[in-house]
CSV table of C-alpha atoms in Angstrom, one decimal:
chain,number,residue,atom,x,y,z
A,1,UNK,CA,0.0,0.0,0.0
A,2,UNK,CA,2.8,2.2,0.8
A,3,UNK,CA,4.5,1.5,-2.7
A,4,UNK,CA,1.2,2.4,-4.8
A,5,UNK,CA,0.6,5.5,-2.6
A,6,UNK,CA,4.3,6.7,-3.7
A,7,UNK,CA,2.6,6.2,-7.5
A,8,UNK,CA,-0.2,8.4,-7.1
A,9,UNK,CA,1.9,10.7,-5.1
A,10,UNK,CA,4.7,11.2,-7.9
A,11,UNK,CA,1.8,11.3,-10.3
A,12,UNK,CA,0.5,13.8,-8.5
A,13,UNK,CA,3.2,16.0,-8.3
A,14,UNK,CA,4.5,15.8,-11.6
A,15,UNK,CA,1.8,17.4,-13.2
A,16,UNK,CA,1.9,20.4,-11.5
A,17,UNK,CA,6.3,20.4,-11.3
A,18,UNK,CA,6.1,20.2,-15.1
A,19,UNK,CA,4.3,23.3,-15.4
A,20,UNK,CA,6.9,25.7,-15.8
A,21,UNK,CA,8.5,23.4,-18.3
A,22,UNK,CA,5.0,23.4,-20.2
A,23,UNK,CA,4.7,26.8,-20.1
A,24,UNK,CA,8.2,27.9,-21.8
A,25,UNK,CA,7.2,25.1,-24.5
A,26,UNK,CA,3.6,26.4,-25.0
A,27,UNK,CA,5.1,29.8,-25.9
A,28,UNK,CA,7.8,28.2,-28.0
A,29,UNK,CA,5.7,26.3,-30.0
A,30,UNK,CA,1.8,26.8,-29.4
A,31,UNK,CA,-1.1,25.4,-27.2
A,32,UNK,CA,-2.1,22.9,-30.4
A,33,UNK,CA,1.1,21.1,-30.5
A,34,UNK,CA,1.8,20.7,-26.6
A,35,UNK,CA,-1.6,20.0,-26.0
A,36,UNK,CA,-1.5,17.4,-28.6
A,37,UNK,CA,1.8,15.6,-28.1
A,38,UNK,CA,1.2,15.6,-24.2
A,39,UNK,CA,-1.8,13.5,-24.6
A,40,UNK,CA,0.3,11.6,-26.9
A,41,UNK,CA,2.5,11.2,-24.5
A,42,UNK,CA,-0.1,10.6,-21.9
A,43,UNK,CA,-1.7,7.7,-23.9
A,44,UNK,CA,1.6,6.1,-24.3
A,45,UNK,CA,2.2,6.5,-20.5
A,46,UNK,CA,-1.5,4.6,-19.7
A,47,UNK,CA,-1.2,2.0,-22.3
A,48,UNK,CA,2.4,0.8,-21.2
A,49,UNK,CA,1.2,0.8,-17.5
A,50,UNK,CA,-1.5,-1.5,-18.3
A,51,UNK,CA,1.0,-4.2,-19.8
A,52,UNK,CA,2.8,-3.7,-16.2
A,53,UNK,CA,2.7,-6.9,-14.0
A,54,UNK,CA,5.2,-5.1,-11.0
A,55,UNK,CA,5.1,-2.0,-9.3
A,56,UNK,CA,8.4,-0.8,-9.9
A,57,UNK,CA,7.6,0.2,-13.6
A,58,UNK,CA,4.4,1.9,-12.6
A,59,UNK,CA,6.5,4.7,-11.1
A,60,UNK,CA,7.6,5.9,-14.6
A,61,UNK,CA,4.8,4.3,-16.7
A,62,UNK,CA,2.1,6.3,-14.9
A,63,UNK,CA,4.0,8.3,-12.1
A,64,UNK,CA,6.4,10.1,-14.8
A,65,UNK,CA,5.3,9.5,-18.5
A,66,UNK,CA,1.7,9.5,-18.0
A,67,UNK,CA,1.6,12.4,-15.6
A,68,UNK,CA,4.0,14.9,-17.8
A,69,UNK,CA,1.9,14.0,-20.6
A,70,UNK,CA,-1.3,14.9,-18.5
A,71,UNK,CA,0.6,17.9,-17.4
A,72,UNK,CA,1.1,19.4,-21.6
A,73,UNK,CA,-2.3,18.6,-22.5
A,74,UNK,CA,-4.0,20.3,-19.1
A,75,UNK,CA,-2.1,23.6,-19.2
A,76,UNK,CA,-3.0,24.8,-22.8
A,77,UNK,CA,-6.5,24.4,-22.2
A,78,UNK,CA,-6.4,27.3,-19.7
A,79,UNK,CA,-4.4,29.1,-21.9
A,80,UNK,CA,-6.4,29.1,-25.2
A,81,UNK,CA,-9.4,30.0,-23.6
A,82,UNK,CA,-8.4,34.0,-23.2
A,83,UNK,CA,-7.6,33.8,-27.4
A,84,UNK,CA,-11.2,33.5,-27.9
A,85,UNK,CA,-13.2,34.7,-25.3
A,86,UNK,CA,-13.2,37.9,-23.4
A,87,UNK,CA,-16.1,39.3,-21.4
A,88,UNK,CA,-17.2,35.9,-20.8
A,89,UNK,CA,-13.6,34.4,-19.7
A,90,UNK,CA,-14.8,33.4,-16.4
A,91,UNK,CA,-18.0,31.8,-17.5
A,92,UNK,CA,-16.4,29.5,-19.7
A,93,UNK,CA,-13.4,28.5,-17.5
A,94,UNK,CA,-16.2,27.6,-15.2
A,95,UNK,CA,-17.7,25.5,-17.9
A,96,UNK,CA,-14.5,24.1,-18.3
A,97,UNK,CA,-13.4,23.4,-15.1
A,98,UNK,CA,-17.0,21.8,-14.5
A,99,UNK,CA,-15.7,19.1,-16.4
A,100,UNK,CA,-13.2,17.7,-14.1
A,101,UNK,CA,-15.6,18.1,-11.1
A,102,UNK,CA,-18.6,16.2,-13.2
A,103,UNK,CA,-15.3,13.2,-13.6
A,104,UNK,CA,-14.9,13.5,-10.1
A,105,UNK,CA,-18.5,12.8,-9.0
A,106,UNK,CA,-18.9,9.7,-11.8
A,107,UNK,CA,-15.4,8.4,-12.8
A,108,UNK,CA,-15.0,6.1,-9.1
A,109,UNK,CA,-18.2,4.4,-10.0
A,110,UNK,CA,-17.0,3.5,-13.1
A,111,UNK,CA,-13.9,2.7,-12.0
A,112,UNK,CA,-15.1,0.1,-9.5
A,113,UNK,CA,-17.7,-1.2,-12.3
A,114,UNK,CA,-14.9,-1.9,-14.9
A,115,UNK,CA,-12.2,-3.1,-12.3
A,116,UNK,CA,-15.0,-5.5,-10.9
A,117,UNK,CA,-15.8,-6.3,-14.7
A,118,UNK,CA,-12.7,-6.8,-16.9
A,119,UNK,CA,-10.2,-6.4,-14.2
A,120,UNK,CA,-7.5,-3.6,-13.4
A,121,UNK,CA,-5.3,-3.9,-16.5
A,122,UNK,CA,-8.0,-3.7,-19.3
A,123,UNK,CA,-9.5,-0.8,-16.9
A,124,UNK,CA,-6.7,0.7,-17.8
A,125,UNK,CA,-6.7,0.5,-21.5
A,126,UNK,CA,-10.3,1.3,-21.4
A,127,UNK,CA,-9.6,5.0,-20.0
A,128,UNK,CA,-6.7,5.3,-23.1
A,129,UNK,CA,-10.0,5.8,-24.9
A,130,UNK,CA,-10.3,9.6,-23.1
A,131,UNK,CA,-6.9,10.5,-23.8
A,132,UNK,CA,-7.1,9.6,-27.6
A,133,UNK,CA,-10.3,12.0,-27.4
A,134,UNK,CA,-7.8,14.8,-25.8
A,135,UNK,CA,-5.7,13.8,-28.6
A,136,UNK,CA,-8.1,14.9,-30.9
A,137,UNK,CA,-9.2,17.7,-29.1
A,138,UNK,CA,-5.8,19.3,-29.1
A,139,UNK,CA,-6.3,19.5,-33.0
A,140,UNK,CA,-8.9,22.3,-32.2
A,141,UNK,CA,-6.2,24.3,-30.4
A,142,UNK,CA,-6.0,27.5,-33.0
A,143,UNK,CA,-4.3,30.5,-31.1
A,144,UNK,CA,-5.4,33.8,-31.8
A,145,UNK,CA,-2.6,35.8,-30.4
A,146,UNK,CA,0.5,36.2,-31.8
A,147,UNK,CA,3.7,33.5,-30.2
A,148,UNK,CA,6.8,35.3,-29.4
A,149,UNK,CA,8.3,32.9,-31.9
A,150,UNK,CA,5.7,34.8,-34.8
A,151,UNK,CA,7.5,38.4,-33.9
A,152,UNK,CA,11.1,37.2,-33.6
A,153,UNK,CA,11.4,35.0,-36.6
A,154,UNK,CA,9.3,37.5,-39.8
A,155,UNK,CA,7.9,34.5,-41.3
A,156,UNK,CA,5.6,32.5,-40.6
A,157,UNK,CA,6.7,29.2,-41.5
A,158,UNK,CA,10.3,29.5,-40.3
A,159,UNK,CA,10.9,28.7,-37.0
A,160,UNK,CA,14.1,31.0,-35.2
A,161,UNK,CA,14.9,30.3,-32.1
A,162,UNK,CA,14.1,33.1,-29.6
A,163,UNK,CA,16.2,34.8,-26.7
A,164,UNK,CA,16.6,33.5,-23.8
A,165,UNK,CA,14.3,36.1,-21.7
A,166,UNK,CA,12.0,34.6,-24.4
A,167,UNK,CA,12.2,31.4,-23.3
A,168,UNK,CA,11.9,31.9,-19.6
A,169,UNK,CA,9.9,34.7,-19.0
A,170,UNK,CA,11.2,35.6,-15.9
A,171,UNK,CA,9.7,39.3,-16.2
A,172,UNK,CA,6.5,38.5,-15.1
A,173,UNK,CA,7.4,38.6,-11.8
A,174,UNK,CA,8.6,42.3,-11.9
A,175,UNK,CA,4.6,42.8,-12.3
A,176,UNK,CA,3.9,43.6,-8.3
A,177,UNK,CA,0.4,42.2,-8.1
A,178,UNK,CA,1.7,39.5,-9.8
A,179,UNK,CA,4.3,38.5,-7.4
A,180,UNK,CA,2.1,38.9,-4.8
A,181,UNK,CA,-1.0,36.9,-6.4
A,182,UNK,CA,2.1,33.9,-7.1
A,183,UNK,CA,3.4,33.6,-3.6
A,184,UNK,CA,0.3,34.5,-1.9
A,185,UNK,CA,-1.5,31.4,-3.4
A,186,UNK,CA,0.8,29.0,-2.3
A,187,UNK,CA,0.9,30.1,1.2
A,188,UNK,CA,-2.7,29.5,1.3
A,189,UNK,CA,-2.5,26.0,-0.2
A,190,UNK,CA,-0.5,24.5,3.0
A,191,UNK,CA,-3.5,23.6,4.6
A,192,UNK,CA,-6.0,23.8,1.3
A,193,UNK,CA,-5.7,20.4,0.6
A,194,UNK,CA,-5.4,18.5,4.2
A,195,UNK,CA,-8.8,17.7,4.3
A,196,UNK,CA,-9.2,16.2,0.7
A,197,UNK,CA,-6.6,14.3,1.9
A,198,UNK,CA,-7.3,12.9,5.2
A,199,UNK,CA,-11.1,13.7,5.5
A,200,UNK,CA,-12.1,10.1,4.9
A,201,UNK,CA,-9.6,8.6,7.3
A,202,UNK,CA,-11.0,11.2,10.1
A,203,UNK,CA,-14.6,9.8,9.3
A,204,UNK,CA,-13.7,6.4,9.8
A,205,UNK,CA,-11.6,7.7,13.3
A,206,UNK,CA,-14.6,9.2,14.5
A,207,UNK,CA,-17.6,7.5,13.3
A,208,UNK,CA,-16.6,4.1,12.6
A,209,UNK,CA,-16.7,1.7,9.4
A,210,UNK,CA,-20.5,2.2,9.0
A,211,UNK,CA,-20.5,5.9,7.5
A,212,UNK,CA,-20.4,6.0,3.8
A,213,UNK,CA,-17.8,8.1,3.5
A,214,UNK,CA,-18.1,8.2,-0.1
A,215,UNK,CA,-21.0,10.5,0.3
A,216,UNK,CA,-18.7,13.1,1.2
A,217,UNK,CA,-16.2,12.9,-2.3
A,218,UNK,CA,-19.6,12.9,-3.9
A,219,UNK,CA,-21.0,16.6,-2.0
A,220,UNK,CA,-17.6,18.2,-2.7
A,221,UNK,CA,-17.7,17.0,-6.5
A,222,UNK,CA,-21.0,18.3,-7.0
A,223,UNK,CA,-21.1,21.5,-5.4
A,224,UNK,CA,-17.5,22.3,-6.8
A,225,UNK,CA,-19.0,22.1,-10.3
A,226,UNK,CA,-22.1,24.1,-9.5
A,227,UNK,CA,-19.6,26.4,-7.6
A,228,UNK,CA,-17.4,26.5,-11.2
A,229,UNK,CA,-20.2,28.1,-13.4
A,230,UNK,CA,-21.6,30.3,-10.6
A,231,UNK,CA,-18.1,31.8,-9.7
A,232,UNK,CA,-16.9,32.2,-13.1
A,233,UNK,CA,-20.0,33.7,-13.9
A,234,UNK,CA,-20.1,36.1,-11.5
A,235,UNK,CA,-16.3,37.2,-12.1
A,236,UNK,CA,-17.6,38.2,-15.7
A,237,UNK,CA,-19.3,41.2,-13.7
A,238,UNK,CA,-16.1,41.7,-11.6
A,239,UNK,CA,-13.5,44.4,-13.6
A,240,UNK,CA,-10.4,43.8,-13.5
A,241,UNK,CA,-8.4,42.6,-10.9
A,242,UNK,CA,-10.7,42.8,-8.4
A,243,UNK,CA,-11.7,39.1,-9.2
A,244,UNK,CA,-9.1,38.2,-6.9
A,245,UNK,CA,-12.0,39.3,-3.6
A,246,UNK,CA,-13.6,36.0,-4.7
A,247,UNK,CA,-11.0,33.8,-4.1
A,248,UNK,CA,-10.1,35.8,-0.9
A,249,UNK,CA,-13.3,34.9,-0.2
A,250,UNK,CA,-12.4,31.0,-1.0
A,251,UNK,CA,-9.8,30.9,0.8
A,252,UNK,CA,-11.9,32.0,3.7
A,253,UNK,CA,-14.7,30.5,4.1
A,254,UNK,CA,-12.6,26.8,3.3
A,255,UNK,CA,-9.7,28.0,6.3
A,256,UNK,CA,-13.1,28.3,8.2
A,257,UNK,CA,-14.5,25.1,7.2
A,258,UNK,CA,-11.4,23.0,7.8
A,259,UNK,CA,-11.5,24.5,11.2
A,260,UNK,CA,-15.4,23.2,11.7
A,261,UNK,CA,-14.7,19.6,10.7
A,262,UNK,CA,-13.3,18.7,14.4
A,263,UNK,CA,-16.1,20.2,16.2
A,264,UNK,CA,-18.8,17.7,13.8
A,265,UNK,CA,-19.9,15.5,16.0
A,266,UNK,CA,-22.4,14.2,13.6
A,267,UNK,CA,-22.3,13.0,10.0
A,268,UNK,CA,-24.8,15.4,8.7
A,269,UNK,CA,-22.7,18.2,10.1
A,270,UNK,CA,-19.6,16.9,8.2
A,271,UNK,CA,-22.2,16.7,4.9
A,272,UNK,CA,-23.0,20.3,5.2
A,273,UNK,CA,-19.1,21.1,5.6
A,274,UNK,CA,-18.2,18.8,2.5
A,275,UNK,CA,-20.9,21.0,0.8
A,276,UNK,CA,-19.9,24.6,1.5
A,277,UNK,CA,-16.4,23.6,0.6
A,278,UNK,CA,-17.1,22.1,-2.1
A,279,UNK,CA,-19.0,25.5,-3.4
A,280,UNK,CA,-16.2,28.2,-2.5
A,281,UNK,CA,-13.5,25.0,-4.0
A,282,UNK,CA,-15.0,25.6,-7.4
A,283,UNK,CA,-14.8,29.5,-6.8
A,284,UNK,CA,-11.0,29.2,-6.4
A,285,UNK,CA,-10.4,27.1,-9.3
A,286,UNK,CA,-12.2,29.0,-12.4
A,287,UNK,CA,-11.0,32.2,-11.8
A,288,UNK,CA,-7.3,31.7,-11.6
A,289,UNK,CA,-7.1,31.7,-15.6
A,290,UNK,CA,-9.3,34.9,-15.3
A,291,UNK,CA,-6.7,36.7,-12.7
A,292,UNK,CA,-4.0,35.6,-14.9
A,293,UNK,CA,-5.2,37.3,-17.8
A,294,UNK,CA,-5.4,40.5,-15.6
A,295,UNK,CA,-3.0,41.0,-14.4
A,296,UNK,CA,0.0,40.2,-17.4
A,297,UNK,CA,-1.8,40.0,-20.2
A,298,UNK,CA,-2.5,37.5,-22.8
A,299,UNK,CA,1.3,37.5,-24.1
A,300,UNK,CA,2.8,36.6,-20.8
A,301,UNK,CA,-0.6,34.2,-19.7
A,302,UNK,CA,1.5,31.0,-20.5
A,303,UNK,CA,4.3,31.0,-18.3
A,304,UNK,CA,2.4,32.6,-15.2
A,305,UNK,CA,0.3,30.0,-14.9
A,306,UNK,CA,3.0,28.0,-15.2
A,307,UNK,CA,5.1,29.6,-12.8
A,308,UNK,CA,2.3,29.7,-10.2
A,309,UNK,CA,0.9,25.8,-10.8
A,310,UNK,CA,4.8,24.9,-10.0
A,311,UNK,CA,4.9,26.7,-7.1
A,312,UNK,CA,1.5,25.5,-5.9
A,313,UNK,CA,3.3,21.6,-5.9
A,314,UNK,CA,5.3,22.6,-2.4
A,315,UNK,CA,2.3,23.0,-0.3
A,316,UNK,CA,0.4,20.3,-2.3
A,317,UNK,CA,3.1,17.9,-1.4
A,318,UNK,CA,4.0,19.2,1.9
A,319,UNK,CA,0.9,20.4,3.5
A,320,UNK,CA,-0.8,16.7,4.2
A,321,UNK,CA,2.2,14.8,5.1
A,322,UNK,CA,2.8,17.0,7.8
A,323,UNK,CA,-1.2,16.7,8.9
A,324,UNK,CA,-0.6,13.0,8.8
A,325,UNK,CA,2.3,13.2,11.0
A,326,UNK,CA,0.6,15.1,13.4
A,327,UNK,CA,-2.3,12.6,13.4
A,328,UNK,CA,0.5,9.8,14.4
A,329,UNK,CA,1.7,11.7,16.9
A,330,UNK,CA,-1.5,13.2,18.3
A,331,UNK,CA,-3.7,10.1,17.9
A,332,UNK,CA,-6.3,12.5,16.3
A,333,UNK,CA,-6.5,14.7,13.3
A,334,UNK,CA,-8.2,17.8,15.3
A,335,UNK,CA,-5.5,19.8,15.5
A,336,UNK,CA,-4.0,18.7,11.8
A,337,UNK,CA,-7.8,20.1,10.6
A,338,UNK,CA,-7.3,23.6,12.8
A,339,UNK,CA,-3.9,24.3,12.0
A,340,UNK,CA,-5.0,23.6,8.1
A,341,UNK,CA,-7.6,26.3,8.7
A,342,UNK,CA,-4.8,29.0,9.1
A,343,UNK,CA,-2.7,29.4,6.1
A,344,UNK,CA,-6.0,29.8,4.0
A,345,UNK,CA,-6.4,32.6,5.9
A,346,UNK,CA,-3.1,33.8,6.0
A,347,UNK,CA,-2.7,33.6,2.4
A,348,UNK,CA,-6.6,35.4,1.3
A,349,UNK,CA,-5.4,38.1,3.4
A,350,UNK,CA,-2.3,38.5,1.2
A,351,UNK,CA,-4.5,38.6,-1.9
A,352,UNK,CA,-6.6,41.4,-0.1
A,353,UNK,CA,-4.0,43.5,-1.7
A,354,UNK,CA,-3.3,42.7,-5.1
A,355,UNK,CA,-6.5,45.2,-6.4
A,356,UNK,CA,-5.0,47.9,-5.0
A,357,UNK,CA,-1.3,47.2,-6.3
A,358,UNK,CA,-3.1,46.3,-9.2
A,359,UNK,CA,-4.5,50.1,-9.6
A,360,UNK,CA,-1.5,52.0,-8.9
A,361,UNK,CA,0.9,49.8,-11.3
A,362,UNK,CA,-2.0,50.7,-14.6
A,363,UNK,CA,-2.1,54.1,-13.1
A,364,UNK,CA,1.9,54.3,-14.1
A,365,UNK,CA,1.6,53.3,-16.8
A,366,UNK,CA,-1.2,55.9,-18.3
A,367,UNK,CA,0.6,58.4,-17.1
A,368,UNK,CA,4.4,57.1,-19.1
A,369,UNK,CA,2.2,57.3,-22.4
A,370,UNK,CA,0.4,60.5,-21.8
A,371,UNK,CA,4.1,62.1,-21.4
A,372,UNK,CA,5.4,60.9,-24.6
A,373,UNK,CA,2.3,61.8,-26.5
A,374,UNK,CA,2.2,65.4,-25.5
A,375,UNK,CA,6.0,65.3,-26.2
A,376,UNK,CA,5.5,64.2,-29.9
A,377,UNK,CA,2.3,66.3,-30.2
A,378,UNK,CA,4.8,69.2,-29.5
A,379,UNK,CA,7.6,68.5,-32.2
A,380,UNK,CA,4.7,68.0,-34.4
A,381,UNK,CA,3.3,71.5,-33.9
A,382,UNK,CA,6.8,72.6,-34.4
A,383,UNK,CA,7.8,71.0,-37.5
A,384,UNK,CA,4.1,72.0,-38.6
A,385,UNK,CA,4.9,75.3,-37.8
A,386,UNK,CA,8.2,75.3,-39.8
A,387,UNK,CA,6.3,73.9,-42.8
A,388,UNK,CA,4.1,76.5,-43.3
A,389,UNK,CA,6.6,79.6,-42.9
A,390,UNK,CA,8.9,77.4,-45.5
A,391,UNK,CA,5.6,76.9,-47.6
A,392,UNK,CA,4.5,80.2,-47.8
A,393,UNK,CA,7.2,82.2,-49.0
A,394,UNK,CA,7.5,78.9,-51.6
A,395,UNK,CA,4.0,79.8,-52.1
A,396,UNK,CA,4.3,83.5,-53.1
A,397,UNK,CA,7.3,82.7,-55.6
A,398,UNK,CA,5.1,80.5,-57.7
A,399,UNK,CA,2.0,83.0,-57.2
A,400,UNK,CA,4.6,86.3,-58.6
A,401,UNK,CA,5.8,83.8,-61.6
């Protein structure tokens, strides 16, 4: 059990430690062709682990090659959204990211049907059939902005290779509100994902064997995807960077939730947890493309989500070992679920001010134009004025011939 764990940990983590890389090769070569070779790759990576009789392959069959190739498909979808779709960015992420939750709800009963059915190795080769259908999907990836790679190498169809500040596009994190938004996040992920994590092993602590626990998964799948297309609509009525108050508000109301799971002392008080967590979950994932966009633009979209998904793999991969330590110390997971409630906290509280940094950077940055316009609108008058006195004397020549 320990062995299979470290799989689906390293599987885990591997998607979101590629996304830097994926980043610097989505703006190198376009969201179609990552998006397409990584569910190549991915396919590749779940077919050969279903030919696996050990579990020593597994951990670069599915914990390497079919994670990174899971990682290059899933970023470009977030990025090629903002090509197309402006005013409505939020709702559709929402729509989007509704997709995953509506897996999450229905994919472990199928799982357990096909497993029970044709066994765990044809399982397997069964679910190759949704990759090949992100396969194809990729195909529909047509960028509307502009790649680097178009303005550095003149034609279209020849491919120079671009600077190195090209590459990685370290200058995103000069943007202030950026910065902020990309640290701030991760601080509030340390105790985001503890009770995910642990939540079931905390039911059968308290309540025994006889709970369905499963109930639970099922509440925060639902209400994630009903909380993806409310959120992201609503952020469609939120200017600018101000989007960032609803996942303040996330981050919030789930600190405040992790903190109320110890003090359930009935199931139905855990249900209605799972539920409200669930909701403000699904508000924190559909507007991060949204808040990307704001904040650097559609050029630079790429790599900062990139940058920010890498950085979100420390407290993913730290934050519920250490609540499981302090369940085997403590011989309860009370304290593991109150301390989780606190970096939420900590880190909305961070993002309180990223609207207001937000503000004054665009406020700069009108007023560096605005200088060199009334600049040039000056030497214009002059050289207009110097026209016209050459002109007219010009002028009167030809008039006395």
């Amino acid at each position: 059990l320990y062995s299979a764990a470290w799989v689906n940990s390293l599987s885990m983590g591997m998607v979101f430690f590629c996304s830097p890389i994926v980043s610097i090769f989505t703006d190198l070569f376009g969201c179609r062709k990552v998006a397409v070779i990584g569910a190549a790759v991915g396919f590749v990576g779940l077919l050969s682990s279903s030919f696996v009789r050990t579990i020593e392959p597994l951990y670069f069959t599915y914990g390497i090659l079919f994670a990174c190739g899971c990682s290059f498909a899933y970023q470009p979808s977030l990025v090629i959204l903002g090509h197309y779709f402006k005013k409505r960015l939020g709702l559709v992420n929402g729509i989007v990211t509704a997709g995953s939750s509506l897996f999450t709800v229905s994919l472990p009963f199928l799982l357990r049907a096909l497993i029970d059915s044709v066994g765990l190795y044809n399982t397997l080769r069964v679910l190759c059939i949704l990759m090949f259908v992100l396969f194809l999907g990729g195909f529909t990836y047509k960028p509307l902005v502009s790649n680097a790679k178009d303005k550095e190498g003149g034609k279209k169809g020849k491919f120079r290779f671009p600077p190195e500040k090209k590459i990685c596009n370290f200058s995103v994190f000069k943007v202030l509100s950026y910065r902020i938004w990309a640290f701030g996040i991760p601080a509030a992920l340390f105790g985001y994902f503890v009770p995910y994590v642990h939540l079931m092993k905390h039911v059968k602590d308290r309540f025994g064997d006889n709970m369905p626990e499963e109930v639970l998964l099922l509440c925060l799948g639902i209400t994630s995807g009903v909380g993806r297309l409310i959120f992201g609509r609503v952020a469609d009525y939120i200017p600018g960077a101000k989007k960032v108050y609803l996942q303040v508000a996330s981050f919030f109301f789930i600190g405040l939730m992790s903190m109320m799971i110890p003090l359930c002392h009935v199931f139905g008080g855990l249900i209605a947890v799972c539920l409200f967590m669930g909701l403000f979950d699904g508000c924190f994932i559909c507007i991060m493309a949204p808040i990307a966009f704001e904040l650097v633009g559609a050029q630079d979209v790429s790599q900062a989500i990139g940058f920010l998904l890498g950085l979100m793999s420390i407290p993913m991969t730290v934050g519920p070992p250490v609540a499981g330590l302090l369940r085997d110390r403590l011989g309860t997971y009370d304290v593991a679920f109150y301390l989780a409630g606190v970096p939420p906290l900590i880190g909305g509280a961070i993002l309180c001010f990223i609207p207001w940094v937000h503000e004054r950077q665009k406020l700069k940055e009108r007023a560096k134009p605005l200088d060199g316009e009334t600049t040039e609108k000056m030497l214009e008058n002059e050289s207009t004025l110097v026209s016209d006195t050459t002109e007219k004397p010009v002028k009167e020549m030809e008039s006395g011939f």
